[in-house]
XYZ file of C-alpha atoms in Angstrom:
552
model
C 47.342 -79.977 -51.437
C 47.934 -77.314 -48.925
C 49.458 -78.441 -45.713
C 48.401 -76.916 -42.449
C 51.147 -74.865 -40.934
C 52.221 -75.919 -37.488
C 52.902 -73.303 -34.760
C 54.720 -73.728 -31.527
C 52.216 -72.936 -28.753
C 53.373 -71.860 -25.271
C 51.564 -73.781 -22.552
C 52.132 -72.841 -18.944
C 52.988 -75.479 -16.477
C 50.184 -77.256 -14.682
C 51.159 -75.731 -11.325
C 51.062 -72.087 -12.446
C 47.881 -71.958 -14.586
C 45.196 -72.448 -11.936
C 46.716 -69.772 -9.653
C 46.868 -67.202 -12.448
C 43.392 -68.054 -13.632
C 41.869 -67.418 -10.200
C 43.488 -63.980 -9.899
C 42.453 -63.061 -13.431
C 38.843 -63.874 -12.701
C 38.929 -61.813 -9.507
C 40.564 -58.903 -11.326
C 37.969 -58.963 -14.098
C 35.153 -59.120 -11.553
C 36.532 -56.146 -9.592
C 36.964 -54.137 -12.776
C 33.377 -54.808 -13.750
C 32.133 -53.683 -10.341
C 34.249 -50.504 -10.486
C 33.054 -49.610 -13.966
C 29.466 -50.207 -12.938
C 29.916 -47.953 -9.930
C 31.530 -45.221 -12.036
C 28.782 -45.402 -14.635
C 26.157 -45.333 -11.920
C 27.731 -42.281 -10.295
C 28.056 -40.554 -13.667
C 24.431 -41.282 -14.480
C 23.366 -39.988 -11.066
C 25.396 -36.783 -11.495
C 23.952 -36.253 -14.966
C 20.461 -36.794 -13.614
C 21.069 -34.358 -10.728
C 22.536 -31.788 -13.103
C 19.597 -32.170 -15.465
C 17.129 -31.800 -12.574
C 18.959 -28.694 -11.373
C 18.960 -27.138 -14.852
C 15.296 -28.000 -15.245
C 14.506 -26.395 -11.904
C 16.444 -23.280 -12.886
C 14.548 -23.102 -16.153
C 11.202 -23.518 -14.442
C 11.928 -21.079 -11.589
C 11.532 -17.449 -12.755
C 13.131 -15.967 -9.636
C 16.270 -16.587 -7.640
C 15.740 -17.710 -4.058
C 19.132 -17.370 -2.436
C 20.415 -17.058 1.096
C 22.077 -13.764 1.840
C 25.723 -14.085 2.827
C 25.628 -10.921 4.939
C 26.225 -10.069 8.542
C 24.009 -7.215 9.713
C 24.410 -5.567 13.144
C 21.405 -6.152 15.387
C 19.614 -3.164 16.891
C 18.088 -4.739 19.985
C 15.542 -1.960 20.475
C 14.177 -2.512 16.949
C 14.663 -6.204 16.164
C 11.447 -8.209 16.743
C 12.131 -11.711 18.039
C 10.145 -14.387 16.221
C 9.855 -18.099 15.453
C 13.116 -19.554 14.163
C 15.420 -17.259 16.151
C 18.034 -18.906 18.355
C 18.799 -17.218 21.692
C 21.725 -17.858 24.001
C 21.392 -17.509 27.766
C 24.626 -17.506 29.787
C 24.571 -17.485 33.604
C 27.758 -16.730 35.523
C 27.060 -17.694 39.142
C 28.466 -20.296 41.534
C 28.038 -22.555 38.533
C 28.217 -21.677 34.854
C 25.151 -22.345 32.718
C 24.891 -21.853 28.984
C 21.722 -22.563 26.991
C 21.013 -22.167 23.272
C 17.249 -22.118 22.875
C 14.946 -21.810 19.848
C 11.890 -19.611 19.621
C 8.966 -21.893 18.776
C 6.326 -21.367 16.109
C 3.824 -20.095 18.684
C 6.222 -17.328 19.748
C 7.280 -18.938 23.010
C 10.633 -20.066 24.378
C 11.217 -22.776 26.989
C 13.861 -21.692 29.488
C 15.353 -24.046 32.110
C 14.428 -23.071 35.685
C 11.564 -20.936 34.352
C 9.553 -22.893 31.805
C 7.602 -21.548 28.822
C 7.763 -17.788 28.268
C 5.591 -15.921 25.732
C 7.754 -13.409 23.823
C 5.534 -12.746 20.805
C 5.922 -9.300 19.152
C 8.695 -8.358 21.584
C 11.929 -6.629 20.669
C 15.236 -8.248 21.535
C 15.734 -5.600 24.224
C 12.357 -6.414 25.807
C 13.089 -10.168 25.688
C 16.467 -9.623 27.306
C 14.948 -7.565 30.127
C 12.084 -10.041 30.676
C 14.291 -13.164 30.833
C 16.775 -11.476 33.163
C 13.954 -10.467 35.465
C 12.507 -14.017 35.534
C 15.899 -15.725 35.949
C 16.888 -13.345 38.731
C 14.185 -14.941 40.881
C 16.030 -18.241 40.606
C 19.614 -16.999 40.456
C 20.208 -14.456 43.228
C 23.767 -13.481 42.288
C 25.986 -13.535 39.230
C 25.665 -12.129 35.754
C 22.961 -13.112 33.280
C 23.526 -12.531 29.576
C 20.835 -12.938 26.894
C 21.824 -12.565 23.236
C 20.673 -13.436 19.750
C 22.727 -16.466 18.722
C 21.366 -16.913 15.211
C 18.613 -14.877 13.534
C 15.829 -16.652 11.722
C 15.574 -16.723 7.949
C 12.871 -14.758 6.181
C 11.597 -15.046 2.636
C 10.659 -11.802 0.879
C 9.585 -10.908 -2.635
C 11.293 -8.055 -4.448
C 9.272 -6.709 -7.360
C 8.551 -3.635 -9.453
C 10.764 -1.524 -11.705
C 14.049 -3.401 -11.162
C 15.959 -5.545 -13.617
C 15.860 -8.836 -11.679
C 12.741 -9.159 -9.503
C 12.486 -12.345 -7.473
C 12.203 -14.127 -4.152
C 15.179 -13.937 -1.790
C 15.968 -15.491 1.579
C 17.582 -13.212 4.139
C 18.379 -13.164 7.841
C 15.714 -11.344 9.823
C 18.316 -8.678 10.637
C 18.427 -7.570 6.988
C 16.921 -4.374 5.633
C 15.339 -3.360 2.342
C 18.713 -2.420 0.816
C 20.051 -5.959 1.412
C 16.974 -7.418 -0.256
C 17.704 -5.283 -3.341
C 21.372 -6.340 -3.250
C 20.367 -10.016 -3.242
C 18.555 -9.558 -6.571
C 21.766 -8.202 -8.090
C 21.186 -4.573 -7.134
C 20.451 -3.527 -10.714
C 17.853 -0.816 -11.094
C 16.468 0.937 -14.152
C 16.711 4.602 -15.034
C 13.003 4.837 -14.231
C 13.251 3.144 -10.817
C 12.176 5.224 -7.835
C 14.352 4.712 -4.766
C 12.375 7.123 -2.583
C 8.869 5.636 -2.569
C 9.539 1.919 -2.053
C 6.448 0.155 -0.689
C 7.014 -2.573 1.935
C 3.793 -4.573 2.157
C 3.243 -7.226 4.864
C 0.425 -9.754 5.353
C -1.844 -7.010 6.738
C -1.095 -4.300 4.168
C 1.514 -1.572 3.732
C 3.690 -1.380 6.808
C 6.524 0.937 5.675
C 7.744 3.246 2.903
C 11.497 2.917 2.308
C 13.638 5.770 0.975
C 16.921 4.240 -0.165
C 18.166 7.472 -1.738
C 18.000 9.097 1.682
C 19.662 6.047 3.266
C 22.481 5.907 0.715
C 23.216 9.628 0.944
C 22.965 10.369 4.677
C 22.765 6.896 6.287
C 19.274 7.328 7.745
C 18.405 3.821 9.019
C 14.775 4.799 9.538
C 14.539 5.176 5.756
C 15.780 1.588 5.316
C 13.445 -0.604 7.441
C 13.971 -4.223 8.437
C 12.308 -6.926 6.350
C 9.818 -9.443 7.753
C 8.936 -12.896 6.487
C 6.366 -12.693 3.727
C 7.057 -9.057 2.886
C 6.596 -7.853 -0.674
C 8.992 -5.015 -1.497
C 7.721 -3.017 -4.461
C 9.920 -0.552 -6.373
C 7.648 1.862 -8.290
C 8.579 3.898 -11.335
C 9.594 7.533 -11.023
C 6.714 9.943 -11.334
C 6.955 13.461 -9.954
C 10.175 15.160 -8.900
C 11.579 18.179 -7.082
C 14.856 19.939 -7.802
C 17.343 21.482 -5.390
C 20.179 23.467 -6.975
C 22.857 25.838 -5.802
C 24.694 25.862 -2.497
C 24.042 22.250 -1.448
C 26.537 19.419 -1.431
C 24.689 17.194 -3.912
C 22.340 19.206 -6.088
C 19.946 17.888 -8.713
C 16.498 16.461 -9.306
C 15.072 13.812 -6.978
C 11.837 11.833 -6.771
C 9.041 13.679 -5.042
C 7.927 12.052 -1.819
C 4.524 12.948 -0.345
C 5.024 15.182 2.678
C 8.511 16.242 1.543
C 9.657 19.463 3.200
C 12.389 21.913 2.323
C 14.415 20.666 5.295
C 14.188 16.976 4.324
C 14.995 17.756 0.664
C 18.120 19.651 1.741
C 19.085 16.702 3.961
C 18.808 14.314 0.985
C 21.114 16.719 -0.865
C 23.631 16.112 1.953
C 23.133 19.505 3.541
C 23.991 23.098 2.818
C 27.396 24.380 1.812
C 29.126 26.793 4.150
C 28.662 29.522 1.522
C 24.869 29.110 1.349
C 23.025 32.453 1.428
C 20.304 31.580 3.961
C 18.432 34.862 3.557
C 17.708 34.321 -0.123
C 16.034 30.937 -0.693
C 13.776 30.848 -3.749
C 11.169 28.182 -4.516
C 9.825 28.315 -8.069
C 6.381 26.683 -8.149
C 3.873 26.038 -10.947
C 0.607 27.918 -10.743
C -2.734 26.069 -10.958
C -2.655 26.378 -14.769
C 0.477 24.128 -14.715
C 2.149 26.426 -17.254
C 3.148 29.650 -15.540
C 5.239 29.817 -12.383
C 5.594 32.034 -9.340
C 8.375 32.352 -6.790
C 8.341 32.001 -3.021
C 11.168 33.773 -1.190
C 12.038 32.869 2.360
C 14.828 33.007 4.891
C 16.153 29.970 6.722
C 18.621 31.848 8.890
C 17.239 30.206 12.039
C 17.045 26.919 10.198
C 17.393 24.671 13.249
C 15.121 26.552 15.669
C 12.563 28.392 13.540
C 9.663 26.123 12.464
C 8.500 28.762 9.984
C 11.767 28.327 8.094
C 10.471 24.986 6.793
C 7.860 24.579 4.093
C 6.207 21.579 2.479
C 7.205 21.117 -1.131
C 4.981 20.255 -4.049
C 5.691 18.171 -7.155
C 7.926 19.935 -9.709
C 9.053 22.570 -7.200
C 12.466 24.040 -7.995
C 14.516 25.127 -4.956
C 17.321 27.624 -5.629
C 19.883 28.279 -2.900
C 22.415 30.949 -3.807
C 25.945 31.422 -2.490
C 27.354 34.382 -0.619
C 29.507 36.328 -3.117
C 33.252 35.933 -2.618
C 32.654 33.729 0.435
C 36.005 32.712 1.949
C 37.628 32.866 -1.477
C 41.392 32.932 -1.709
C 42.773 34.734 -4.755
C 46.183 33.343 -5.666
C 48.860 34.171 -8.197
C 52.067 32.304 -9.055
C 55.461 33.895 -9.672
C 58.389 31.896 -11.013
C 61.844 32.601 -12.306
C 64.406 35.153 -11.280
C 62.946 36.416 -7.999
C 64.332 35.609 -4.583
C 61.229 33.773 -3.347
C 59.273 31.924 -6.022
C 55.861 30.431 -5.335
C 52.190 31.205 -4.775
C 51.004 34.430 -3.165
C 47.638 35.535 -1.874
C 46.235 38.715 -3.350
C 43.180 40.906 -2.981
C 41.662 41.657 -6.381
C 41.389 45.358 -7.077
C 44.017 46.168 -4.443
C 47.191 44.107 -4.987
C 49.493 45.423 -7.724
C 52.418 43.870 -9.579
C 54.953 45.894 -7.599
C 53.439 44.646 -4.317
C 54.025 41.017 -5.285
C 57.569 41.623 -6.539
C 58.328 43.226 -3.171
C 56.814 40.243 -1.301
C 58.899 37.897 -3.481
C 62.086 39.610 -2.320
C 62.747 41.509 -5.540
C 64.569 40.402 -8.677
C 67.825 38.472 -8.777
C 70.877 39.891 -10.541
C 70.184 37.615 -13.535
C 66.563 38.688 -14.072
C 65.601 39.667 -17.614
C 63.066 42.455 -17.263
C 62.882 42.695 -21.044
C 61.360 39.192 -21.291
C 59.338 39.246 -18.041
C 55.654 38.613 -18.596
C 52.242 38.211 -16.961
C 49.830 35.617 -18.335
C 46.191 35.905 -17.333
C 43.832 32.958 -17.277
C 41.355 33.331 -20.133
C 37.705 32.418 -20.070
C 36.450 29.831 -22.551
C 33.770 32.310 -23.582
C 36.522 34.572 -24.936
C 37.432 32.142 -27.707
C 37.888 33.750 -31.120
C 35.350 32.066 -33.410
C 36.949 33.496 -36.550
C 40.353 32.113 -35.575
C 38.784 28.720 -34.797
C 37.186 28.760 -38.255
C 40.432 29.626 -40.026
C 42.251 26.797 -38.248
C 40.040 24.379 -40.184
C 41.029 25.880 -43.558
C 44.198 25.284 -45.559
C 46.319 28.472 -45.914
C 46.178 28.018 -49.691
C 42.385 28.429 -49.558
C 42.418 31.604 -47.446
C 41.919 35.138 -48.702
C 44.906 37.447 -48.245
C 43.387 39.314 -45.286
C 42.287 36.012 -43.713
C 45.826 34.640 -43.980
C 47.332 37.780 -42.450
C 44.854 37.625 -39.564
C 45.560 33.930 -39.080
C 49.321 34.553 -38.889
C 48.857 37.375 -36.405
C 46.606 35.315 -34.134
C 48.918 32.303 -34.392
C 51.822 34.355 -33.078
C 49.779 35.812 -30.260
C 50.565 34.638 -26.742
C 47.156 33.809 -25.324
C 46.414 35.635 -22.107
C 49.637 37.662 -22.055
C 49.157 41.098 -20.523
C 50.953 44.131 -21.965
C 53.303 45.261 -19.200
C 56.722 46.870 -19.586
C 58.737 45.688 -16.575
C 61.698 47.903 -17.496
C 59.581 51.051 -17.430
C 57.949 50.090 -14.147
C 60.971 48.949 -12.168
C 63.801 50.931 -13.791
C 62.039 54.163 -14.761
C 59.393 54.040 -11.998
C 56.552 54.440 -14.507
C 53.524 53.598 -12.333
C 51.210 53.448 -15.354
C 52.683 49.975 -15.945
C 51.793 48.816 -12.408
C 49.025 46.331 -13.191
C 46.341 45.231 -10.723
C 46.624 41.467 -10.369
C 43.779 38.941 -10.615
C 43.238 35.420 -9.335
C 45.158 32.909 -11.455
C 47.721 35.338 -12.881
C 51.085 33.771 -13.731
C 54.208 35.936 -13.534
C 57.389 34.673 -15.203
C 60.779 36.348 -14.842
C 63.200 34.614 -17.255
C 66.924 34.493 -16.784
C 68.866 37.222 -18.552
C 70.191 36.122 -21.925
C 73.366 37.883 -23.073
C 73.283 36.416 -26.556
C 71.525 36.570 -29.904
C 70.343 33.287 -31.429
C 71.034 32.797 -35.160
C 69.091 30.044 -36.896
C 68.275 28.907 -40.430
C 70.517 28.840 -43.501
C 73.825 29.952 -41.981
C 76.999 27.915 -41.888
C 77.282 27.771 -38.111
C 73.911 28.427 -36.399
C 73.855 28.994 -32.634
C 74.062 31.603 -29.871
C 76.355 34.601 -30.259
C 77.273 36.939 -27.426
C 75.319 40.189 -27.657
C 77.231 43.250 -28.781
C 75.406 46.560 -28.509
C 76.781 48.119 -31.712
C 76.179 45.145 -34.011
C 73.407 44.848 -36.583
C 71.913 41.603 -37.865
C 74.515 41.159 -40.639
C 77.333 41.200 -38.060
C 75.754 38.281 -36.235
C 75.251 36.361 -39.513
C 78.932 36.909 -40.297
C 79.846 35.661 -36.825
C 77.714 32.574 -37.539
C 79.864 31.694 -40.576
C 77.954 33.698 -43.150
C 75.058 32.730 -45.342
C 74.736 29.044 -46.140
C 73.780 27.318 -49.386
C 70.459 28.505 -50.803
C 70.034 31.144 -48.077
C 67.338 33.742 -48.797
C 69.586 36.673 -47.853
C 66.999 39.268 -48.876
C 64.314 37.981 -46.512
C 66.066 37.752 -43.120
C 63.715 38.133 -40.146
C 64.220 39.075 -36.483
C 62.034 37.407 -33.843
C 61.664 39.625 -30.769
C 62.153 37.726 -27.529
C 59.511 39.544 -25.489
C 56.630 39.630 -27.968
C 57.440 36.888 -30.492
C 56.910 39.443 -33.282
C 58.619 38.855 -36.656
C 60.149 41.947 -38.244
C 62.113 42.476 -41.455
C 65.790 42.573 -40.476
C 66.483 45.385 -42.960
C 63.864 47.710 -41.406
C 66.356 49.194 -38.960
C 63.993 51.973 -37.916
C 61.306 49.522 -36.718
C 63.325 47.650 -34.120
C 66.570 47.346 -32.215
C 68.340 44.086 -31.440
C 68.173 43.096 -27.775
C 69.544 40.154 -25.795
C 67.388 37.065 -26.356
C 66.275 38.023 -29.875
C 66.513 35.492 -32.695
C 67.777 36.093 -36.254
C 66.219 33.718 -38.783
C 67.685 33.206 -42.265
C 65.090 31.364 -44.378
C 65.835 29.003 -47.246
C 65.202 29.874 -50.880
C 62.055 28.171 -52.160
C 62.824 25.048 -54.149
C 62.535 25.501 -57.907
C 60.563 22.677 -59.529
C 61.577 22.077 -63.174
C 58.289 20.593 -64.317
C 56.268 23.458 -62.892
C 58.457 25.963 -64.782
C 58.276 23.846 -67.930
C 54.501 23.646 -67.750
C 54.203 27.372 -67.166
C 56.530 27.972 -70.131
C 54.523 25.676 -72.355
C 51.369 27.496 -71.320
C 52.869 30.850 -72.271
C 54.138 29.478 -75.616
C 50.744 27.998 -76.422
C 49.095 31.355 -75.731
C 51.622 33.135 -77.974
C 51.102 30.540 -80.709
C 47.343 31.063 -80.475
C 47.713 34.817 -80.815
C 50.071 34.423 -83.795
C 47.609 32.054 -85.437
C 44.828 34.598 -85.100
C 47.042 37.370 -86.499
C 48.069 35.255 -89.521
C 44.481 34.234 -90.197
C 43.297 37.834 -90.085
C 46.133 38.980 -92.372
C 45.243 36.374 -94.998
C 41.638 37.452 -94.989
C 42.682 40.970 -95.611
């Protein structure tokens, strides 16, 4: 028999239990209410979110309210239903009224009554209300202003990426309507022939390219409620190239003139040659062309200087040669006044600039002085460019020699002997300078540089009677594995490498470099393989000889 286990059970006192029970019930009830409220709010939010997502899925266009503030042009802005006007009267008493324009185009003004302001500009409304109020208020100032413009709904369509319906203030223009759709256009979108169609047909043609480039507000009209703004695709074009500030092709606009096309190109450059305007136009066969030449010297006053353009016209505006062009050179180094100098090509010589620069300093090295001329990209050596893509091991002997010679060449360096010109007065060395020339006068070096396989490479003071071996001795003599039979001298002025033992071909000068190369590394396996190859050939020959002798 299994006995039931007894447990000690805690029982609260009779006085405490009822009090605790009441509070527990209340707490549970409040918790239930709170949870129900939270669940209800969550369900409502989910339902609202689902409705919003459903609406977004079902709505193909975005109808948003433009967050823009556009200045009001009172002589252009048409007051209409939904506008809010403020009338402030400063007289013996101050009056301030904010009044709506009703759907029938009227406004009810205290002291006056109903006033019909349909199809009136803000300027006309202001003048009318002042005139009417002045009959009631003899003195003081009367101010009439637009407090809040009405909202208008317009449709933006055509060759843009996000067509749709947008809501804008009535002070907005076509460009703001495009911005509200995201402002994204296609490569094929025409910005010059934008059709603004109202309830009664086409009311304006917008030209946003003209507006964006020169700020012409007339090319960017206001929008009205119910407008449909249509962006067509590009079709025909005209081109303006040459001496204008923004050349290129643009959409053709019916009625386009030479003057308006130049305006869209942000005007003429100061160097424009006004006597030589050329318009290249297709003939009726649409294949051949002919040219129209005209002068627009009296561009602003001569009506004959303008001409209507046709689709595919090409306008060429040339520049006046050398118009206000400054030719500059730069001289640096050991002259008294370094810097940039203005020259006249074909007139200014090297000696003229050295004189303007205050002459040479005492430390100037005329031996190493140089002139570097800016080279044209068209002067690139195609053969050298080809050889740069080839490994030297794959080059022919003459190709490799040419490659080495071109590699050592100082691109753009002019051949001028400063010592002959300025010490011996040899005027045949007096070069005419050109725009962009760079003149460098290095500091005089009174040493010879010794590099390569010597025991103590470095700079050694120049001694006129010494030959290259004297400088190598001064540098500690030949080092380990020095190729003493292949010493080279690098001339400071030209960068040319000469054989140091060819005494008749050169003379050492301050700044020159003596280079002692290293003996090529002998690779055992290469020699062994070559030896084995020779032995195998000898063995083959001996085998043939023995075979022949046995036959005989």
